[in-house]
Amino acid sequence: MTNTNSIKELLTGNKKGETVNINGWVRTFRNNQFIALNDGSTINNLQIVIDFNDYEDSFLKRINPGTAIGVEGELVESLGKGQTVEIKANKVEIYGDSDPEKYPLQPKRHSLEFLREIAHLRFRTNTFGAVFRVRNSLSFAIHKFFNERDFVYMHTPIITGSDAEGAGEMFKVTTLDLENPPKNEEGHIDYKQDFFEKPTNLTVSGQLEAELGAMAFSKVYTFGPTFRAENSNTSRHLAEFWMIEPEIAFADINDDMDLAEELLKYVINYVLENNIEDLRFLEQRLIQEEKQKPQNERSDMPLIEKLKFVLENDFERLTYTEAIEILLRSKPNKKKKFKYVIEKWGADLQSEHERYLVEKHFKKPVILTDYPKDIKAFYMKVNDDNNTVRAMDILFPGIGEIVGGSQREERYDVLLERMNKMGVPADEMQWYLDTRRFGSAEHAGFGLGFERLVQFVTGMGNIRDVIAFPRYPGNARF
Ligand code: ATP
Ligand code: MG
């Protein structure tokens, strides 16, 4: 059937009394009479009422959970509970059967672990339907935010020849025969014979290229996939994830923090305005899930209240040095409850420390700035104290680090010295250094991990449940 309506349109629009067409997948079929149909446009099903006298028994038996059907009928007021309208069907067409003995999705609650095993079908559940509609809205809102502010959307390369980004372990890209690679005179692999005539990798970040863009367009952002071959089996890390990386010229670290805070609030607000039904469902799901946890591990606030709380409060901004003082004085540090006890200034913060600051101490999002230069990347601007750099990380409750950013070092000499000290091959990176030789200017930017944002907004505990087909150590299925 062509020229169909969506269920979202029929439930919210004003089509009562009209003859309508819809397509979708059967969720349930009761009493040979009531079909709950879902087409993915909304969390809500539309009820289809059929008169079983109009159909053969063999036809009715084919209407099962998962069956794809098309319906034509009149949209009428519903007498039943739980819906305002329903369709009185004139015509039902079956497009694709679904054998109830074999269909893995039964009309009952399935565990997230089980659904991860059948990720190709999990979109058809309420939970994943909601998660991926929210993900879609967040993605749209990000583009809308930047577009309204005259940012240029840049596509930075996925395959990169620079191994200097330093943000994580990289995946190699090669067409060489791994069984029998060509060797040079020293007995090393001869990359001259490889596709690009040099070693290449999948990108871990588009930042360096985005900086080049910012030096011409003033304001740019990237939004694309990034890859890290880090063997971290956590609920916050993926081997393939999406990152948003704005870069702004004529801007310092304070402008950078303002931009990040404004962006996060804007996209959260967008979802509250456009996906409230999905959020209500996800909130209930989380409440159910947390009932199995001990009281002290449950969230302080229901999901929607937590999102509104982020909107309504300024993020707490403090320096790394101030954070270390708080941590040194904290109970878990004194009682050695942290896995990594903080001994002194200079320590790298682990997620347990970040979460203590956000969840126990401040109880709101936190922006930490001015980290020791030894634990941060070469491109960050060195402060006048010559000890710290203008880095800023945003920490969110339940997530930990959601944004990592900095003001960039725009002084050629200082940058070159840092690169040399940190073993970054300056000769291979003349293209990057050129921006500091010709019309250099203050600039800043950050990386926002898209899946961590989706996790925060949906309340999903595991990052593998907010990307369609997650890649992580030992898994590249689907
Ligand atoms: P972490 O300390 O959590 O590993 P990072 O310091 O390596 O993060 P950055 O290199 O600053 O992170 O990347 C910017 C953002 O990208 C992070 O703030 C986070 O939101 C996200 N991110 C980083 N690594 C991953 C990953 N493996 N999977 C998903 N998101 C990630
Ligand atoms: Mg990392």
Coordinates of C-alpha atoms and ligand atoms in Angstrom, one line a residue:
M1 CA 0.0 0.0 0.0
T2 CA 1.5 3.3 -0.9
N3 CA 0.5 6.8 0.3
T4 CA 0.5 5.8 3.9
N5 CA 0.2 7.8 7.1
S6 CA 2.6 7.3 10.0
I7 CA 1.2 6.2 13.4
K8 CA 2.7 9.3 15.0
E9 CA 0.7 11.5 12.5
L10 CA -2.5 9.6 13.1
L11 CA -2.2 9.7 16.9
T12 CA -1.4 13.4 17.1
G13 CA -3.2 14.7 14.0
N14 CA -6.7 15.5 13.2
K15 CA -7.8 12.8 10.8
K16 CA -10.7 11.3 12.8
G17 CA -13.4 10.1 10.5
E18 CA -11.1 9.8 7.5
T19 CA -10.1 6.6 5.6
V20 CA -6.4 6.1 6.2
N21 CA -3.6 3.7 5.3
I22 CA -0.8 2.5 7.5
N23 CA 2.0 -0.1 7.5
G24 CA 3.8 -1.5 10.4
W25 CA 4.8 -4.6 12.4
V26 CA 2.4 -6.4 14.7
R27 CA 3.3 -6.2 18.4
T28 CA 0.3 -8.3 19.6
F29 CA -2.9 -9.7 18.3
R30 CA -5.7 -10.4 20.9
N31 CA -9.0 -12.2 20.6
N32 CA -8.6 -12.5 16.8
Q33 CA -9.8 -8.9 16.8
F34 CA -7.3 -6.3 18.2
I35 CA -3.9 -5.7 16.5
A36 CA -1.4 -3.5 18.3
L37 CA 0.6 -2.1 15.4
N38 CA 3.9 -0.2 15.5
D39 CA 5.7 1.5 12.7
G40 CA 8.6 3.0 14.6
S41 CA 7.5 6.6 14.2
T42 CA 6.4 6.7 17.9
I43 CA 6.6 4.6 21.0
N44 CA 2.8 4.2 20.9
N45 CA 1.1 1.4 19.0
L46 CA -2.1 2.0 17.0
Q47 CA -4.9 -0.3 17.7
I48 CA -6.4 -1.9 14.6
V49 CA -9.8 -3.5 15.1
I50 CA -10.8 -6.2 12.6
D51 CA -14.0 -8.2 12.1
F52 CA -12.8 -11.8 12.1
N53 CA -15.8 -12.9 10.1
D54 CA -14.3 -11.1 7.1
Y55 CA -11.2 -13.3 7.1
E56 CA -10.3 -16.9 6.7
D57 CA -8.9 -18.7 9.8
S58 CA -5.7 -19.4 7.9
F59 CA -5.2 -15.7 7.3
L60 CA -5.8 -14.7 10.9
K61 CA -3.2 -17.3 12.0
R62 CA -0.6 -15.4 10.1
I63 CA -1.0 -12.3 12.1
N64 CA 1.7 -12.7 14.8
P65 CA 4.2 -10.6 16.7
G66 CA 6.6 -9.3 14.1
T67 CA 4.4 -9.8 11.0
A68 CA 4.6 -6.9 8.6
I69 CA 1.1 -5.7 7.5
G70 CA -0.7 -2.9 5.7
V71 CA -4.1 -1.7 6.8
E72 CA -6.7 0.5 5.2
G73 CA -9.6 1.6 7.4
E74 CA -11.4 4.4 9.1
L75 CA -9.8 6.3 12.0
V76 CA -12.4 6.3 14.7
E77 CA -12.6 7.3 18.4
S78 CA -11.6 4.4 20.5
L79 CA -13.8 3.0 23.3
G80 CA -11.0 1.0 24.8
K81 CA -8.6 2.2 27.5
G82 CA -5.2 3.5 26.7
Q83 CA -5.8 5.1 23.3
T84 CA -7.9 7.9 21.9
V85 CA -8.2 6.6 18.3
E86 CA -8.1 3.3 16.5
I87 CA -8.6 2.0 13.0
K88 CA -11.6 0.1 12.0
A89 CA -10.0 -2.0 9.3
N90 CA -11.6 -2.5 5.8
K91 CA -8.6 -4.2 4.4
V92 CA -5.6 -6.0 5.9
E93 CA -2.7 -7.1 3.7
I94 CA 0.2 -9.3 4.9
Y95 CA 3.6 -8.3 3.5
G96 CA 5.9 -10.6 5.5
D97 CA 5.1 -13.5 7.9
S98 CA 6.8 -14.0 11.2
D99 CA 6.8 -17.5 12.6
P100 CA 5.8 -17.2 16.2
E101 CA 7.8 -20.4 17.1
K102 CA 11.0 -18.8 15.8
Y103 CA 10.6 -15.0 16.3
P104 CA 13.0 -14.2 19.1
L105 CA 11.0 -11.2 20.4
Q106 CA 8.2 -12.4 22.5
P107 CA 5.7 -9.9 24.0
K108 CA 7.5 -9.8 27.3
R109 CA 10.4 -8.1 29.0
H110 CA 13.8 -9.2 27.6
S111 CA 17.1 -8.5 29.2
L112 CA 19.4 -5.9 27.5
E113 CA 22.1 -8.6 27.3
F114 CA 19.8 -10.9 25.3
L115 CA 18.7 -8.1 23.1
R116 CA 22.4 -7.2 22.4
E117 CA 22.7 -10.7 20.9
I118 CA 19.9 -10.0 18.5
A119 CA 20.8 -6.3 17.8
H120 CA 19.4 -6.7 14.3
L121 CA 15.9 -7.0 15.7
R122 CA 16.1 -4.9 18.9
F123 CA 15.0 -1.7 17.2
R124 CA 11.5 -3.3 17.3
T125 CA 11.4 -3.2 21.1
N126 CA 10.0 -0.2 23.0
T127 CA 13.3 0.4 24.7
F128 CA 15.5 0.5 21.6
G129 CA 12.8 2.3 19.6
A130 CA 12.9 5.0 22.2
V131 CA 16.7 5.1 22.5
F132 CA 17.2 5.4 18.7
R133 CA 14.5 8.0 18.2
V134 CA 16.2 10.1 21.0
R135 CA 19.6 9.5 19.3
N136 CA 18.2 10.7 16.0
S137 CA 16.8 13.8 17.7
L138 CA 20.1 14.6 19.5
S139 CA 21.9 14.3 16.2
F140 CA 19.5 16.6 14.4
A141 CA 19.6 19.1 17.3
I142 CA 23.4 19.2 17.2
H143 CA 23.4 20.2 13.5
K144 CA 20.6 22.7 14.2
F145 CA 22.5 24.3 17.0
F146 CA 25.6 24.9 15.0
N147 CA 23.8 25.8 11.8
E148 CA 21.9 28.5 13.7
R149 CA 25.2 29.9 14.9
D150 CA 26.9 30.0 11.4
F151 CA 29.3 27.1 12.0
V152 CA 30.6 25.3 9.0
Y153 CA 30.1 21.6 9.1
M154 CA 33.4 19.9 8.1
H155 CA 34.0 16.3 7.1
T156 CA 37.5 15.4 8.3
P157 CA 39.2 12.2 6.9
I158 CA 38.5 8.8 8.4
I159 CA 41.8 7.4 7.1
T160 CA 44.7 9.4 8.5
G161 CA 48.4 9.4 7.8
S162 CA 49.2 11.2 11.0
D163 CA 49.8 9.1 14.0
A164 CA 50.3 12.2 16.2
E165 CA 46.8 12.8 17.4
G166 CA 47.7 10.8 20.5
A167 CA 44.2 10.4 21.7
G168 CA 44.3 6.6 21.8
E169 CA 45.5 3.4 20.2
M170 CA 44.9 3.3 16.5
F171 CA 43.6 0.7 14.0
K172 CA 45.9 0.2 11.1
V173 CA 44.6 0.5 7.5
T174 CA 46.5 -1.5 4.9
T175 CA 46.1 -3.5 1.7
L176 CA 49.4 -5.3 2.2
D177 CA 49.3 -9.1 2.4
L178 CA 49.4 -9.8 6.1
E179 CA 50.6 -13.4 5.5
N180 CA 53.5 -12.2 3.5
P181 CA 54.2 -8.5 3.8
P182 CA 57.0 -6.9 1.7
K183 CA 60.1 -6.1 3.7
N184 CA 62.7 -3.4 3.2
E185 CA 66.5 -3.8 3.5
E186 CA 66.3 -3.5 7.3
G187 CA 63.8 -6.3 7.5
H188 CA 60.9 -4.0 8.4
I189 CA 57.6 -3.9 6.6
D190 CA 58.0 -1.8 3.5
Y191 CA 55.0 0.6 3.6
K192 CA 56.3 2.2 0.4
Q193 CA 54.5 -0.7 -1.3
D194 CA 51.3 -0.1 0.7
F195 CA 48.2 1.6 -0.8
F196 CA 49.1 5.0 0.4
E197 CA 52.9 4.4 0.3
K198 CA 53.0 5.1 4.0
P199 CA 51.4 3.6 7.2
T200 CA 47.9 4.8 7.7
N201 CA 45.3 4.4 10.5
L202 CA 41.7 5.0 11.3
T203 CA 41.3 8.4 12.8
V204 CA 40.9 8.9 16.6
S205 CA 39.8 12.5 16.3
G206 CA 39.2 15.1 13.6
Q207 CA 40.6 17.9 15.8
L208 CA 43.8 18.8 14.0
E209 CA 42.0 19.1 10.6
A210 CA 39.2 21.0 12.3
E211 CA 41.8 23.5 13.6
L212 CA 42.9 24.1 10.0
G213 CA 39.2 24.8 9.1
A214 CA 38.7 27.2 12.0
M215 CA 41.7 29.2 10.7
A216 CA 39.6 30.0 7.6
F217 CA 35.9 29.7 8.5
S218 CA 36.3 31.0 12.2
K219 CA 33.7 28.5 13.4
V220 CA 33.6 24.8 12.4
Y221 CA 32.5 21.5 13.7
T222 CA 32.8 17.9 12.8
F223 CA 30.4 15.1 13.6
G224 CA 31.7 11.8 12.5
P225 CA 32.9 8.4 13.5
T226 CA 36.2 7.9 15.3
F227 CA 38.1 4.7 16.2
R228 CA 40.1 3.7 19.2
A229 CA 41.7 0.3 19.5
E230 CA 41.7 0.6 23.2
N231 CA 41.2 -2.6 25.1
S232 CA 38.8 -1.1 27.6
N233 CA 35.9 -3.3 28.3
T234 CA 33.9 -0.6 30.1
S235 CA 30.3 0.6 29.9
R236 CA 31.7 4.0 28.6
H237 CA 34.1 2.9 25.8
L238 CA 33.5 1.7 22.3
A239 CA 36.1 0.9 19.6
E240 CA 34.0 2.9 17.1
F241 CA 32.1 5.9 18.3
W242 CA 30.8 9.2 17.0
M243 CA 32.3 12.5 18.1
I244 CA 31.3 16.2 17.7
E245 CA 34.3 18.4 17.6
P246 CA 33.7 22.2 17.3
E247 CA 36.7 24.5 16.8
I248 CA 36.4 28.2 17.2
A249 CA 38.9 30.9 16.3
F250 CA 39.4 34.2 18.2
A251 CA 38.2 32.3 21.3
D252 CA 39.7 31.3 24.6
I253 CA 39.0 28.6 27.1
N254 CA 36.1 30.5 28.6
D255 CA 34.4 30.8 25.2
D256 CA 35.0 27.1 24.8
M257 CA 33.3 26.2 28.1
D258 CA 30.4 28.6 27.3
L259 CA 30.0 26.9 23.9
A260 CA 30.0 23.4 25.4
E261 CA 27.6 24.2 28.1
E262 CA 25.2 26.0 25.7
L263 CA 25.4 23.1 23.3
L264 CA 24.6 20.5 25.9
K265 CA 21.7 22.4 27.3
Y266 CA 20.3 23.2 23.9
V267 CA 20.3 19.5 22.7
I268 CA 18.9 18.3 26.0
N269 CA 16.1 20.9 25.8
Y270 CA 15.4 19.8 22.2
V271 CA 14.8 16.2 23.3
L272 CA 12.6 17.3 26.2
E273 CA 10.5 19.3 23.7
N274 CA 10.4 16.7 21.0
N275 CA 10.7 13.2 22.6
I276 CA 8.8 13.5 25.8
E277 CA 6.9 10.2 25.3
D278 CA 10.1 8.3 24.7
L279 CA 11.7 9.9 27.7
R280 CA 8.7 9.0 29.9
F281 CA 9.1 5.4 28.8
L282 CA 12.8 5.4 29.4
E283 CA 12.3 6.9 32.8
Q284 CA 9.9 4.1 33.8
R285 CA 12.3 1.5 32.4
L286 CA 15.1 2.9 34.5
I287 CA 13.0 3.0 37.7
Q288 CA 12.2 -0.7 37.1
E289 CA 15.8 -1.6 36.4
E290 CA 17.0 0.3 39.5
K291 CA 14.6 -1.6 41.8
Q292 CA 17.1 -4.5 41.6
K293 CA 20.0 -2.3 42.8
P294 CA 20.8 -1.4 46.4
Q295 CA 19.4 2.0 47.5
N296 CA 22.8 3.8 47.3
E297 CA 23.4 2.9 43.7
R298 CA 20.0 4.2 42.5
S299 CA 19.7 7.6 40.8
D300 CA 18.8 10.5 43.0
M301 CA 16.4 11.9 40.5
P302 CA 14.1 10.3 37.9
L303 CA 15.4 10.8 34.3
I304 CA 13.3 13.7 33.2
E305 CA 13.9 15.7 36.4
K306 CA 17.6 15.0 36.0
L307 CA 17.6 16.4 32.5
K308 CA 15.7 19.5 33.6
F309 CA 18.1 19.9 36.5
V310 CA 21.0 20.1 34.0
L311 CA 19.2 22.7 32.0
E312 CA 18.4 24.9 35.0
N313 CA 21.8 25.0 36.7
D314 CA 25.1 26.4 35.8
F315 CA 27.9 23.8 35.5
E316 CA 30.4 24.1 38.4
R317 CA 33.7 25.4 37.0
L318 CA 36.9 24.8 39.0
T319 CA 40.6 24.1 38.3
Y320 CA 42.3 20.8 38.5
T321 CA 44.3 22.1 41.4
E322 CA 41.1 22.9 43.4
A323 CA 39.7 19.5 42.5
I324 CA 42.8 17.8 43.8
E325 CA 42.4 19.7 47.1
I326 CA 38.8 18.5 47.4
L327 CA 39.8 14.9 46.6
L328 CA 42.8 14.9 49.0
R329 CA 40.4 16.0 51.8
S330 CA 37.6 13.5 50.8
K331 CA 36.5 10.5 52.9
P332 CA 37.1 7.8 50.2
N333 CA 40.7 9.1 49.7
K334 CA 41.5 9.3 53.4
K335 CA 40.0 5.9 54.0
K336 CA 41.7 4.5 50.9
K337 CA 38.4 3.5 49.4
F338 CA 39.5 4.7 46.0
K339 CA 41.2 2.1 43.8
Y340 CA 43.7 4.8 42.9
V341 CA 44.4 6.8 46.0
I342 CA 45.3 10.4 45.2
E343 CA 48.8 11.1 46.7
K344 CA 49.6 14.5 45.3
W345 CA 49.1 17.2 42.7
G346 CA 49.9 15.9 39.2
A347 CA 47.9 12.6 39.5
D348 CA 45.8 11.7 36.5
L349 CA 42.1 11.6 37.6
Q350 CA 40.4 8.3 37.2
S351 CA 36.7 7.9 36.6
E352 CA 36.1 7.1 40.3
H353 CA 37.5 10.5 41.2
E354 CA 35.5 12.3 38.5
R355 CA 32.4 10.6 39.7
Y356 CA 33.1 11.5 43.3
L357 CA 33.3 15.2 42.4
V358 CA 30.2 15.2 40.3
E359 CA 27.9 12.8 42.1
K360 CA 29.0 13.2 45.7
H361 CA 30.6 16.5 46.1
F362 CA 28.9 19.0 43.7
K363 CA 25.9 16.9 42.7
K364 CA 25.8 18.6 39.3
P365 CA 27.9 18.8 36.1
V366 CA 31.4 20.0 36.6
I367 CA 34.0 21.6 34.3
L368 CA 37.6 21.0 35.4
T369 CA 40.2 23.3 33.9
D370 CA 44.0 23.9 33.9
Y371 CA 45.4 20.4 34.2
P372 CA 49.1 19.6 34.7
K373 CA 50.7 19.8 31.3
D374 CA 52.4 16.5 31.7
I375 CA 49.1 14.5 31.6
K376 CA 47.6 16.4 28.6
A377 CA 48.2 16.6 24.8
F378 CA 50.9 18.6 23.1
Y379 CA 48.5 21.1 21.4
M380 CA 47.0 22.6 24.6
K381 CA 48.0 26.1 25.4
V382 CA 50.5 26.4 28.2
N383 CA 49.5 28.7 31.0
D384 CA 51.8 31.4 32.4
D385 CA 52.7 29.2 35.3
N386 CA 54.4 26.9 32.8
N387 CA 53.0 24.0 34.7
T388 CA 49.4 23.7 33.6
V389 CA 47.6 23.8 30.3
R390 CA 44.3 25.4 29.3
A391 CA 42.4 22.1 29.2
M392 CA 38.8 21.7 30.1
D393 CA 36.9 18.4 30.8
I394 CA 33.2 18.3 31.4
L395 CA 32.1 15.6 33.8
F396 CA 28.5 14.4 34.0
P397 CA 26.7 12.4 36.7
G398 CA 26.6 8.7 35.9
I399 CA 28.8 9.2 32.9
G400 CA 32.1 10.8 34.0
E401 CA 33.9 12.6 31.2
I402 CA 31.5 13.6 28.4
V403 CA 33.6 16.4 26.9
G404 CA 37.3 16.9 26.6
G405 CA 38.6 20.2 25.2
S406 CA 41.1 23.0 25.4
Q407 CA 42.4 26.3 24.2
R408 CA 45.0 25.5 21.6
E409 CA 48.6 26.6 21.7
E410 CA 48.8 29.3 19.0
R411 CA 52.4 30.3 19.6
Y412 CA 54.6 28.7 17.0
D413 CA 57.8 28.5 19.2
V414 CA 56.0 27.1 22.3
L415 CA 54.1 24.6 20.2
L416 CA 57.2 23.4 18.5
E417 CA 59.1 23.0 21.8
R418 CA 56.2 21.0 23.2
M419 CA 56.1 18.7 20.2
N420 CA 59.8 18.1 20.4
K421 CA 59.7 17.4 24.1
M422 CA 56.7 15.0 23.7
G423 CA 58.2 13.2 20.7
V424 CA 55.6 14.4 18.2
P425 CA 57.2 14.4 14.8
A426 CA 57.2 18.1 13.9
D427 CA 58.7 17.5 10.4
E428 CA 55.7 15.4 9.4
M429 CA 53.3 18.0 10.7
Q430 CA 54.3 21.1 8.9
W431 CA 50.8 21.3 7.6
Y432 CA 49.6 21.7 11.2
L433 CA 52.3 24.1 12.2
D434 CA 51.7 26.3 9.2
T435 CA 48.5 27.7 10.8
R436 CA 50.8 29.0 13.5
R437 CA 53.1 30.5 10.9
F438 CA 50.5 32.3 8.8
G439 CA 47.9 34.4 10.6
S440 CA 47.9 32.4 13.9
A441 CA 45.2 33.4 16.3
E442 CA 43.8 32.2 19.7
H443 CA 41.5 29.3 19.2
A444 CA 39.8 26.6 21.2
G445 CA 37.6 23.5 20.7
F446 CA 36.4 20.3 22.3
G447 CA 35.3 16.8 21.6
L448 CA 31.9 15.6 22.8
G449 CA 31.4 11.8 22.8
F450 CA 28.0 11.4 21.1
E451 CA 27.2 8.0 22.6
R452 CA 28.0 9.3 26.1
L453 CA 25.6 12.1 25.5
V454 CA 22.9 9.6 24.3
Q455 CA 23.6 7.5 27.4
F456 CA 23.1 10.5 29.7
V457 CA 19.9 11.5 28.0
T458 CA 18.3 8.1 27.8
G459 CA 19.6 6.8 31.1
M460 CA 21.0 3.7 29.5
G461 CA 23.8 2.2 31.6
N462 CA 25.8 0.6 28.9
I463 CA 27.2 2.4 25.9
R464 CA 26.7 -0.7 23.8
D465 CA 23.0 -0.1 24.0
V466 CA 23.0 3.4 22.5
I467 CA 24.7 2.6 19.2
A468 CA 23.0 0.4 16.6
F469 CA 25.8 -2.2 16.2
P470 CA 28.5 -1.7 18.8
R471 CA 32.1 -2.5 18.1
Y472 CA 34.2 -3.5 21.1
P473 CA 37.0 -5.9 21.9
G474 CA 36.0 -9.3 20.6
N475 CA 32.9 -8.1 18.8
A476 CA 32.3 -6.8 15.3
R477 CA 29.0 -8.7 14.6
F478 CA 26.3 -7.4 12.3
Ligands
ATP1 P1 38.3 8.6 28.6 O1 39.3 9.2 29.6 O2 36.9 8.4 29.1 O3 38.9 7.4 27.9 P2 39.4 10.4 26.7 O4 40.2 11.3 27.6 O5 40.2 9.4 26.0 O6 38.2 9.8 27.5 P3 39.1 12.4 24.6 O7 40.2 11.9 23.8 O8 39.2 13.7 25.2 O9 38.6 11.3 25.6 O10 37.7 12.3 23.6 C1 36.7 13.3 23.7 C2 35.4 12.6 24.1 O11 35.1 11.4 23.4 C3 35.4 12.1 25.6 O12 35.1 13.1 26.4 C4 34.3 11.1 25.5 O13 33.0 11.7 25.6 C5 34.4 10.5 24.2 N1 35.2 9.2 24.1 C6 36.5 9.0 24.3 N2 36.8 7.7 24.1 C7 35.7 7.1 23.9 C8 35.4 5.7 23.6 N3 36.3 4.8 23.5 N4 34.1 5.4 23.4 C9 33.1 6.3 23.4 N5 33.3 7.6 23.7 C10 34.6 8.0 23.9
MG2 MG 40.5 7.4 26.5

